[in-house]
């Protein structure tokens, strides 16, 4: 039996496990090396909002892993790879031989490099333990500073507001969500937040965090100090690649992988936030560090580890976040200076659409609208479909220039659905993880 | 109290101040007045005193729907317009369908009530709770279809996600018989309701398909009742043709009984050159590229769009005319080419006038030209029978009030009275100024008496629907001077109730107990056919009381000379309604429970209808 | 095991077959669907939605094609989406946290988010008796064994050679 060793039990690792078992029904050995019981990072904001219990955060309990015949080494940490020997070496010296190795050790939060960033009540919000720490520090009336106004920050904004905190968002750059939407979109979102009692400071460079009694005093290069009870650092993440140094793996931002999620080293695969793989629109290799890409990496890598030849065209860069009932999403190359851009704002809704074209193809899009707006979620998926398939919509281009909101009819007429329907990433219909079991 | 079947709020709009606000539609008022015509009548009675004429800022323009709107019973996007109208200067009760009622209720409102007069042209934009009067200057001069297209662009919406009910150039220029048109082909046309909208400087109402829900008390039962209504419409001999073809079958049927108003009532004989087959229901449909365009939740096969297949207007998209269109834009003015008539009908919808009144007016001008009562010089050109381009030119003159168009814009009655003499004698109108429907009512006596006595700017009772539900014969001879008024008086109320439901009068043509089951399931009320009738009679009585208070009484309940004349040819040549007129009125009054002398609903009737205050207002405290 | 699992895919599955040529735009499917979703008549929460083409002369309903890739299902981080006995991808409300990943994963635009329940929702074929099909007065939506294909695309494309279709400039 082949032995698959999977390092990391996040989205990529877990999807690799279920895909392997879907394909082989237990006809292989799977060893999971993970420092924690697998959990879903995506649901931590709902844990913070106290919508769900801790148990809901875990995706795979030890019994579930056992049921899938996974030899789970929980609490173990990988230290290095001996590729020539086909061995993974764990901290403490244990060695695990592999036929196939999947590296899915994800990424870590990076704090702003300012004095006091490592002090008490200054937390990142990335891992489950960090989420617990933040959760214990927020409550009605707590003053919270969110350093960074990116996607991660915004995923927990609703949770913080629903807890009744007094929130100030601090962003170094001149607009919020700088890597997710453009100036126009950011302006609309900022107004939306201000109207709902969230203070936003942009172009604000944090200088230091000091203690002031039990409180924290934030000092800036310019502008007034800010006194809060808790600081959340959402200032970026970086792939956890340090430990693979010396293994012979080619790295850039992350570990470089091809369309099979293979690294340059035989029998070693990488997936998820640590992997730098093909982008569906540009074809270039890039670290997306988003959940859907991690899921697809995990499935594609596993299919190839199981001996199937599954190439995929790459994942689509996309993000969606709901801030206080406003939906914000972007797809593909939304920040492309070379693209032809159609955009429209409807201030009274408010709503915003930005469509980016190369020739007859939609290559990127931004959509913003009230969550209650009938068409918002509808258009979100259709924009994804248009960007992902790259279907030619030349005939609708002039219409969309005039009315960038009329995505739905353009999508229906594009035939994108017809092109998509026969497509499956693994070459077979997907099934629910609940249906996956090993043969007895 | 739940809000089953109701949004629960009435949107009030004061155009003078620009203020808008929501007002509760009190639960206690709902069962008594239902919605639509009932709600409108109540508002009119309470808020429009006699000295507030149709063109007074304090006149109310009520655009109301009802409890069935937005629910899955067929044809439930209904709009009922109630106002003090420009034709009669009395009450108005006129309907259109489309998606008005559904989309409005999903925004959270059962009705819109305009009051005041805007200093500048505006349109009302409704999007859930977001209600705004917006500058309409860019819409001015546009016809109703152009207005909707323009707002679709402005608001970035397509299809039924936006309902637009607007006035065209006719309404802007206060043509007295201007209508309100919506959703490409649905027209509330009677009594100059569009004129009132124009006077208030409201170009359009644009309603986005709201995000709110409408609940039904017993949803499963509602689906079942809807299915039963649909089944009845599909299978009952009295409605099956309607289900398949709308009112297209009317042309041949009415021609057979001498009720087709050919060339302004000058003849009842089908011209020899006309191809009969073309005018059968299926023939009228086969001639076009035909496309479904239904109202909310409706499965009837009418209200379609069609593409003109030949002639000078080939390729143009029009709404398929109902019978009234084939009549008003066709037979009445001597036009017999369906391709041309359907084009003209849509021209009327787009300019936004009442197709019946235009027919009577245009047919009258044609006859007057032929007979020399109106010279080419008077008119500015020669207008022959059946000249569609000429009719369209006349329409443009009327809409712009150019030349003689300024006089004609006042409607047939006022224009004819102005000309007087022989010209007046050949004009078709009623003294009260209700526009007759597009038939030759000299062979349909029930409609003539109904049109002359109607209190809402048109007929009150309308064609009988399952009269046996109320112990009346299934049909009576259309020229039976005794039975006809008993039928019209005896069924009085049913239509007013239907007009209050937010549904279409075609899809409410089911046995009353079946219809009541849908209302029960929607509202949770144990309403039965007697309560329905009682409610309808209450509404009719209140509108009549309103008109009496405005000084409109029995003295104007009669046809014009031509309208009441004796046919000279055809199936009922020589049969005179006027010989029987007074007798018919006597019977009608008796049946309706109204006082023959004064026209007032009798005090005991008003008390029975739970209208104590109205009894007091009409008869004094001591009667 | 494999055979047992494949019972609800491939082969004999009933789907919502849409015949847009028959649709008249009455939107009754939206009403019935929203009733199934919410218990009230609230088309903003329908998961079948009708679009107009060529001005107001053509209409087409559109809903989840129950695609084989099951983008929503694979995207869900908490495995809240399963495949029902009717073969529909179906959201388990008690597991869904409302993260919306499925709404961007789905390239068909048929995955929705309910602002009132904070859950994702989609067409579940009403458990095998789809309301949209049963209330359609013109049989433009039928539930039967048929190919999973883009029933609306060719119709829409035909009427969208330009966005107003052959009637451009008229409507």
PDB file of N, CA and C in Angstrom, chain B residues 396-459:
ATOM      1  N   UNK B 396     -51.753  62.771 -32.206  1.00  0.00           N
ATOM      2  CA  UNK B 396     -50.656  63.702 -31.903  1.00  0.00           C
ATOM      3  C   UNK B 396     -51.177  65.110 -31.667  1.00  0.00           C
ATOM      4  N   UNK B 397     -52.140  65.531 -32.514  1.00  0.00           N
ATOM      5  CA  UNK B 397     -52.725  66.866 -32.325  1.00  0.00           C
ATOM      6  C   UNK B 397     -53.400  66.985 -30.960  1.00  0.00           C
ATOM      7  N   UNK B 398     -54.070  65.905 -30.581  1.00  0.00           N
ATOM      8  CA  UNK B 398     -54.763  65.918 -29.295  1.00  0.00           C
ATOM      9  C   UNK B 398     -53.752  65.979 -28.154  1.00  0.00           C
ATOM     10  N   UNK B 399     -52.721  65.130 -28.252  1.00  0.00           N
ATOM     11  CA  UNK B 399     -51.732  65.071 -27.170  1.00  0.00           C
ATOM     12  C   UNK B 399     -51.027  66.407 -26.996  1.00  0.00           C
ATOM     13  N   UNK B 400     -50.780  67.065 -28.123  1.00  0.00           N
ATOM     14  CA  UNK B 400     -50.078  68.358 -28.043  1.00  0.00           C
ATOM     15  C   UNK B 400     -51.052  69.525 -27.954  1.00  0.00           C
ATOM     16  N   UNK B 401     -52.320  69.203 -28.006  1.00  0.00           N
ATOM     17  CA  UNK B 401     -53.378  70.231 -28.014  1.00  0.00           C
ATOM     18  C   UNK B 401     -53.143  71.244 -29.130  1.00  0.00           C
ATOM     19  N   UNK B 402     -52.766  70.727 -30.302  1.00  0.00           N
ATOM     20  CA  UNK B 402     -52.490  71.572 -31.447  1.00  0.00           C
ATOM     21  C   UNK B 402     -53.758  71.777 -32.266  1.00  0.00           C
ATOM     22  N   UNK B 403     -53.986  72.983 -32.707  1.00  0.00           N
ATOM     23  CA  UNK B 403     -55.128  73.265 -33.578  1.00  0.00           C
ATOM     24  C   UNK B 403     -56.417  72.756 -32.945  1.00  0.00           C
ATOM     25  N   UNK B 404     -57.192  72.052 -33.766  1.00  0.00           N
ATOM     26  CA  UNK B 404     -58.453  71.519 -33.266  1.00  0.00           C
ATOM     27  C   UNK B 404     -58.232  70.461 -32.187  1.00  0.00           C
ATOM     28  N   UNK B 405     -57.001  69.958 -32.142  1.00  0.00           N
ATOM     29  CA  UNK B 405     -56.655  68.991 -31.094  1.00  0.00           C
ATOM     30  C   UNK B 405     -56.902  69.543 -29.697  1.00  0.00           C
ATOM     31  N   UNK B 406     -56.820  70.845 -29.578  1.00  0.00           N
ATOM     32  CA  UNK B 406     -57.039  71.455 -28.262  1.00  0.00           C
ATOM     33  C   UNK B 406     -58.480  71.244 -27.801  1.00  0.00           C
ATOM     34  N   UNK B 407     -59.396  71.376 -28.733  1.00  0.00           N
ATOM     35  CA  UNK B 407     -60.805  71.134 -28.396  1.00  0.00           C
ATOM     36  C   UNK B 407     -61.056  69.636 -28.203  1.00  0.00           C
ATOM     37  N   UNK B 408     -60.518  68.840 -29.136  1.00  0.00           N
ATOM     38  CA  UNK B 408     -60.756  67.396 -29.056  1.00  0.00           C
ATOM     39  C   UNK B 408     -60.162  66.794 -27.789  1.00  0.00           C
ATOM     40  N   UNK B 409     -59.132  67.424 -27.271  1.00  0.00           N
ATOM     41  CA  UNK B 409     -58.500  66.932 -26.043  1.00  0.00           C
ATOM     42  C   UNK B 409     -59.466  66.990 -24.861  1.00  0.00           C
ATOM     43  N   UNK B 410     -60.566  67.704 -25.011  1.00  0.00           N
ATOM     44  CA  UNK B 410     -61.557  67.778 -23.940  1.00  0.00           C
ATOM     45  C   UNK B 410     -62.480  66.560 -23.927  1.00  0.00           C
ATOM     46  N   UNK B 411     -62.335  65.700 -24.939  1.00  0.00           N
ATOM     47  CA  UNK B 411     -63.176  64.506 -24.986  1.00  0.00           C
ATOM     48  C   UNK B 411     -64.395  64.736 -25.868  1.00  0.00           C
ATOM     49  N   UNK B 412     -65.070  63.639 -26.211  1.00  0.00           N
ATOM     50  CA  UNK B 412     -66.155  63.682 -27.179  1.00  0.00           C
ATOM     51  C   UNK B 412     -67.288  64.596 -26.726  1.00  0.00           C
ATOM     52  N   UNK B 413     -67.690  64.434 -25.466  1.00  0.00           N
ATOM     53  CA  UNK B 413     -68.874  65.153 -24.994  1.00  0.00           C
ATOM     54  C   UNK B 413     -68.661  66.672 -25.053  1.00  0.00           C
ATOM     55  N   UNK B 414     -67.567  67.126 -24.480  1.00  0.00           N
ATOM     56  CA  UNK B 414     -67.358  68.568 -24.429  1.00  0.00           C
ATOM     57  C   UNK B 414     -67.120  69.143 -25.822  1.00  0.00           C
ATOM     58  N   UNK B 415     -66.374  68.379 -26.647  1.00  0.00           N
ATOM     59  CA  UNK B 415     -66.125  68.854 -28.006  1.00  0.00           C
ATOM     60  C   UNK B 415     -67.432  68.910 -28.789  1.00  0.00           C
ATOM     61  N   UNK B 416     -68.265  67.896 -28.642  1.00  0.00           N
ATOM     62  CA  UNK B 416     -69.529  67.846 -29.381  1.00  0.00           C
ATOM     63  C   UNK B 416     -70.466  68.947 -28.912  1.00  0.00           C
ATOM     64  N   UNK B 417     -70.494  69.169 -27.620  1.00  0.00           N
ATOM     65  CA  UNK B 417     -71.350  70.239 -27.092  1.00  0.00           C
ATOM     66  C   UNK B 417     -70.900  71.592 -27.627  1.00  0.00           C
ATOM     67  N   UNK B 418     -69.613  71.730 -27.756  1.00  0.00           N
ATOM     68  CA  UNK B 418     -69.074  72.989 -28.263  1.00  0.00           C
ATOM     69  C   UNK B 418     -69.508  73.210 -29.722  1.00  0.00           C
ATOM     70  N   UNK B 419     -69.407  72.135 -30.531  1.00  0.00           N
ATOM     71  CA  UNK B 419     -69.814  72.253 -31.927  1.00  0.00           C
ATOM     72  C   UNK B 419     -71.333  72.318 -32.069  1.00  0.00           C
ATOM     73  N   UNK B 420     -72.003  71.548 -31.216  1.00  0.00           N
ATOM     74  CA  UNK B 420     -73.466  71.573 -31.194  1.00  0.00           C
ATOM     75  C   UNK B 420     -74.101  71.050 -32.479  1.00  0.00           C
ATOM     76  N   UNK B 421     -75.390  71.211 -32.559  1.00  0.00           N
ATOM     77  CA  UNK B 421     -76.146  70.906 -33.765  1.00  0.00           C
ATOM     78  C   UNK B 421     -76.011  69.470 -34.228  1.00  0.00           C
ATOM     79  N   UNK B 422     -75.947  69.311 -35.536  1.00  0.00           N
ATOM     80  CA  UNK B 422     -75.906  67.978 -36.126  1.00  0.00           C
ATOM     81  C   UNK B 422     -74.632  67.242 -35.745  1.00  0.00           C
ATOM     82  N   UNK B 423     -73.553  67.993 -35.596  1.00  0.00           N
ATOM     83  CA  UNK B 423     -72.302  67.353 -35.186  1.00  0.00           C
ATOM     84  C   UNK B 423     -72.495  66.710 -33.823  1.00  0.00           C
ATOM     85  N   UNK B 424     -73.118  67.454 -32.909  1.00  0.00           N
ATOM     86  CA  UNK B 424     -73.331  66.910 -31.558  1.00  0.00           C
ATOM     87  C   UNK B 424     -74.212  65.663 -31.608  1.00  0.00           C
ATOM     88  N   UNK B 425     -75.144  65.673 -32.509  1.00  0.00           N
ATOM     89  CA  UNK B 425     -76.087  64.560 -32.578  1.00  0.00           C
ATOM     90  C   UNK B 425     -75.438  63.240 -32.962  1.00  0.00           C
ATOM     91  N   UNK B 426     -74.281  63.290 -33.621  1.00  0.00           N
ATOM     92  CA  UNK B 426     -73.664  62.014 -33.990  1.00  0.00           C
ATOM     93  C   UNK B 426     -72.519  61.625 -33.061  1.00  0.00           C
ATOM     94  N   UNK B 427     -72.408  62.264 -31.931  1.00  0.00           N
ATOM     95  CA  UNK B 427     -71.320  61.934 -30.999  1.00  0.00           C
ATOM     96  C   UNK B 427     -71.781  60.908 -29.958  1.00  0.00           C
ATOM     97  N   UNK B 428     -70.907  60.006 -29.654  1.00  0.00           N
ATOM     98  CA  UNK B 428     -71.217  58.948 -28.680  1.00  0.00           C
ATOM     99  C   UNK B 428     -70.598  59.285 -27.333  1.00  0.00           C
ATOM    100  N   UNK B 429     -71.471  59.503 -26.381  1.00  0.00           N
ATOM    101  CA  UNK B 429     -71.010  59.789 -25.019  1.00  0.00           C
ATOM    102  C   UNK B 429     -72.179  59.594 -24.075  1.00  0.00           C
ATOM    103  N   UNK B 430     -71.912  59.697 -22.809  1.00  0.00           N
ATOM    104  CA  UNK B 430     -73.002  59.706 -21.837  1.00  0.00           C
ATOM    105  C   UNK B 430     -73.040  61.088 -21.206  1.00  0.00           C
ATOM    106  N   UNK B 431     -74.196  61.443 -20.729  1.00  0.00           N
ATOM    107  CA  UNK B 431     -74.316  62.787 -20.143  1.00  0.00           C
ATOM    108  C   UNK B 431     -73.444  62.947 -18.909  1.00  0.00           C
ATOM    109  N   UNK B 432     -73.252  61.852 -18.179  1.00  0.00           N
ATOM    110  CA  UNK B 432     -72.392  61.952 -16.998  1.00  0.00           C
ATOM    111  C   UNK B 432     -70.918  62.015 -17.409  1.00  0.00           C
ATOM    112  N   UNK B 433     -70.658  61.625 -18.662  1.00  0.00           N
ATOM    113  CA  UNK B 433     -69.331  61.605 -19.271  1.00  0.00           C
ATOM    114  C   UNK B 433     -68.509  60.366 -18.920  1.00  0.00           C
ATOM    115  N   UNK B 434     -69.190  59.282 -18.552  1.00  0.00           N
ATOM    116  CA  UNK B 434     -68.520  57.985 -18.524  1.00  0.00           C
ATOM    117  C   UNK B 434     -68.315  57.539 -19.969  1.00  0.00           C
ATOM    118  N   UNK B 435     -67.089  57.182 -20.351  1.00  0.00           N
ATOM    119  CA  UNK B 435     -66.865  56.708 -21.725  1.00  0.00           C
ATOM    120  C   UNK B 435     -67.440  55.311 -21.878  1.00  0.00           C
ATOM    121  N   UNK B 436     -68.321  55.108 -22.874  1.00  0.00           N
ATOM    122  CA  UNK B 436     -68.821  53.747 -23.093  1.00  0.00           C
ATOM    123  C   UNK B 436     -67.687  52.833 -23.542  1.00  0.00           C
ATOM    124  N   UNK B 437     -67.840  51.531 -23.205  1.00  0.00           N
ATOM    125  CA  UNK B 437     -66.915  50.540 -23.742  1.00  0.00           C
ATOM    126  C   UNK B 437     -67.109  50.406 -25.244  1.00  0.00           C
ATOM    127  N   UNK B 438     -66.201  49.665 -25.865  1.00  0.00           N
ATOM    128  CA  UNK B 438     -66.174  49.604 -27.325  1.00  0.00           C
ATOM    129  C   UNK B 438     -67.148  48.658 -27.962  1.00  0.00           C
ATOM    130  N   UNK B 439     -68.414  48.771 -27.571  1.00  0.00           N
ATOM    131  CA  UNK B 439     -69.454  47.977 -28.211  1.00  0.00           C
ATOM    132  C   UNK B 439     -70.494  48.908 -28.798  1.00  0.00           C
ATOM    133  N   UNK B 440     -71.388  48.311 -29.556  1.00  0.00           N
ATOM    134  CA  UNK B 440     -72.612  49.029 -29.874  1.00  0.00           C
ATOM    135  C   UNK B 440     -73.625  48.641 -28.803  1.00  0.00           C
ATOM    136  N   UNK B 441     -73.780  49.488 -27.801  1.00  0.00           N
ATOM    137  CA  UNK B 441     -74.621  49.163 -26.653  1.00  0.00           C
ATOM    138  C   UNK B 441     -76.105  49.237 -26.971  1.00  0.00           C
ATOM    139  N   UNK B 442     -76.407  49.652 -28.182  1.00  0.00           N
ATOM    140  CA  UNK B 442     -77.818  49.645 -28.569  1.00  0.00           C
ATOM    141  C   UNK B 442     -78.321  48.204 -28.683  1.00  0.00           C
ATOM    142  N   UNK B 443     -77.373  47.269 -28.778  1.00  0.00           N
ATOM    143  CA  UNK B 443     -77.800  45.866 -28.730  1.00  0.00           C
ATOM    144  C   UNK B 443     -77.360  45.191 -27.439  1.00  0.00           C
ATOM    145  N   UNK B 444     -76.742  45.926 -26.565  1.00  0.00           N
ATOM    146  CA  UNK B 444     -76.356  45.363 -25.248  1.00  0.00           C
ATOM    147  C   UNK B 444     -76.881  46.326 -24.192  1.00  0.00           C
ATOM    148  N   UNK B 445     -78.141  46.198 -23.918  1.00  0.00           N
ATOM    149  CA  UNK B 445     -78.791  47.185 -23.059  1.00  0.00           C
ATOM    150  C   UNK B 445     -78.233  47.191 -21.639  1.00  0.00           C
ATOM    151  N   UNK B 446     -77.745  46.030 -21.209  1.00  0.00           N
ATOM    152  CA  UNK B 446     -77.207  45.996 -19.839  1.00  0.00           C
ATOM    153  C   UNK B 446     -76.004  46.925 -19.719  1.00  0.00           C
ATOM    154  N   UNK B 447     -75.213  47.012 -20.778  1.00  0.00           N
ATOM    155  CA  UNK B 447     -74.044  47.885 -20.692  1.00  0.00           C
ATOM    156  C   UNK B 447     -74.419  49.353 -20.830  1.00  0.00           C
ATOM    157  N   UNK B 448     -75.436  49.631 -21.607  1.00  0.00           N
ATOM    158  CA  UNK B 448     -75.808  51.043 -21.739  1.00  0.00           C
ATOM    159  C   UNK B 448     -76.363  51.595 -20.418  1.00  0.00           C
ATOM    160  N   UNK B 449     -77.200  50.823 -19.797  1.00  0.00           N
ATOM    161  CA  UNK B 449     -77.764  51.338 -18.535  1.00  0.00           C
ATOM    162  C   UNK B 449     -76.687  51.381 -17.449  1.00  0.00           C
ATOM    163  N   UNK B 450     -75.801  50.401 -17.501  1.00  0.00           N
ATOM    164  CA  UNK B 450     -74.700  50.347 -16.538  1.00  0.00           C
ATOM    165  C   UNK B 450     -73.757  51.528 -16.742  1.00  0.00           C
ATOM    166  N   UNK B 451     -73.440  51.831 -18.014  1.00  0.00           N
ATOM    167  CA  UNK B 451     -72.525  52.931 -18.307  1.00  0.00           C
ATOM    168  C   UNK B 451     -73.135  54.272 -17.907  1.00  0.00           C
ATOM    169  N   UNK B 452     -74.450  54.422 -18.137  1.00  0.00           N
ATOM    170  CA  UNK B 452     -75.094  55.695 -17.814  1.00  0.00           C
ATOM    171  C   UNK B 452     -75.257  55.907 -16.313  1.00  0.00           C
ATOM    172  N   UNK B 453     -75.394  54.818 -15.570  1.00  0.00           N
ATOM    173  CA  UNK B 453     -75.632  54.963 -14.130  1.00  0.00           C
ATOM    174  C   UNK B 453     -74.368  54.761 -13.292  1.00  0.00           C
ATOM    175  N   UNK B 454     -73.280  54.353 -13.928  1.00  0.00           N
ATOM    176  CA  UNK B 454     -72.061  54.032 -13.173  1.00  0.00           C
ATOM    177  C   UNK B 454     -71.519  55.222 -12.412  1.00  0.00           C
ATOM    178  N   UNK B 455     -71.027  54.958 -11.214  1.00  0.00           N
ATOM    179  CA  UNK B 455     -70.531  56.038 -10.351  1.00  0.00           C
ATOM    180  C   UNK B 455     -69.012  56.137 -10.334  1.00  0.00           C
ATOM    181  N   UNK B 456     -68.343  55.283 -11.097  1.00  0.00           N
ATOM    182  CA  UNK B 456     -66.877  55.287 -11.025  1.00  0.00           C
ATOM    183  C   UNK B 456     -66.207  55.661 -12.330  1.00  0.00           C
ATOM    184  N   UNK B 457     -66.920  56.404 -13.173  1.00  0.00           N
ATOM    185  CA  UNK B 457     -66.326  56.809 -14.434  1.00  0.00           C
ATOM    186  C   UNK B 457     -66.497  55.786 -15.525  1.00  0.00           C
ATOM    187  N   UNK B 458     -67.146  54.705 -15.219  1.00  0.00           N
ATOM    188  CA  UNK B 458     -67.409  53.652 -16.201  1.00  0.00           C
ATOM    189  C   UNK B 458     -68.545  52.809 -15.646  1.00  0.00           C
ATOM    190  N   UNK B 459     -68.725  51.598 -16.167  1.00  0.00           N
ATOM    191  CA  UNK B 459     -69.772  50.726 -15.638  1.00  0.00           C
ATOM    192  C   UNK B 459     -69.453  50.318 -14.198  1.00  0.00           C
TER     193      UNK B 459
END
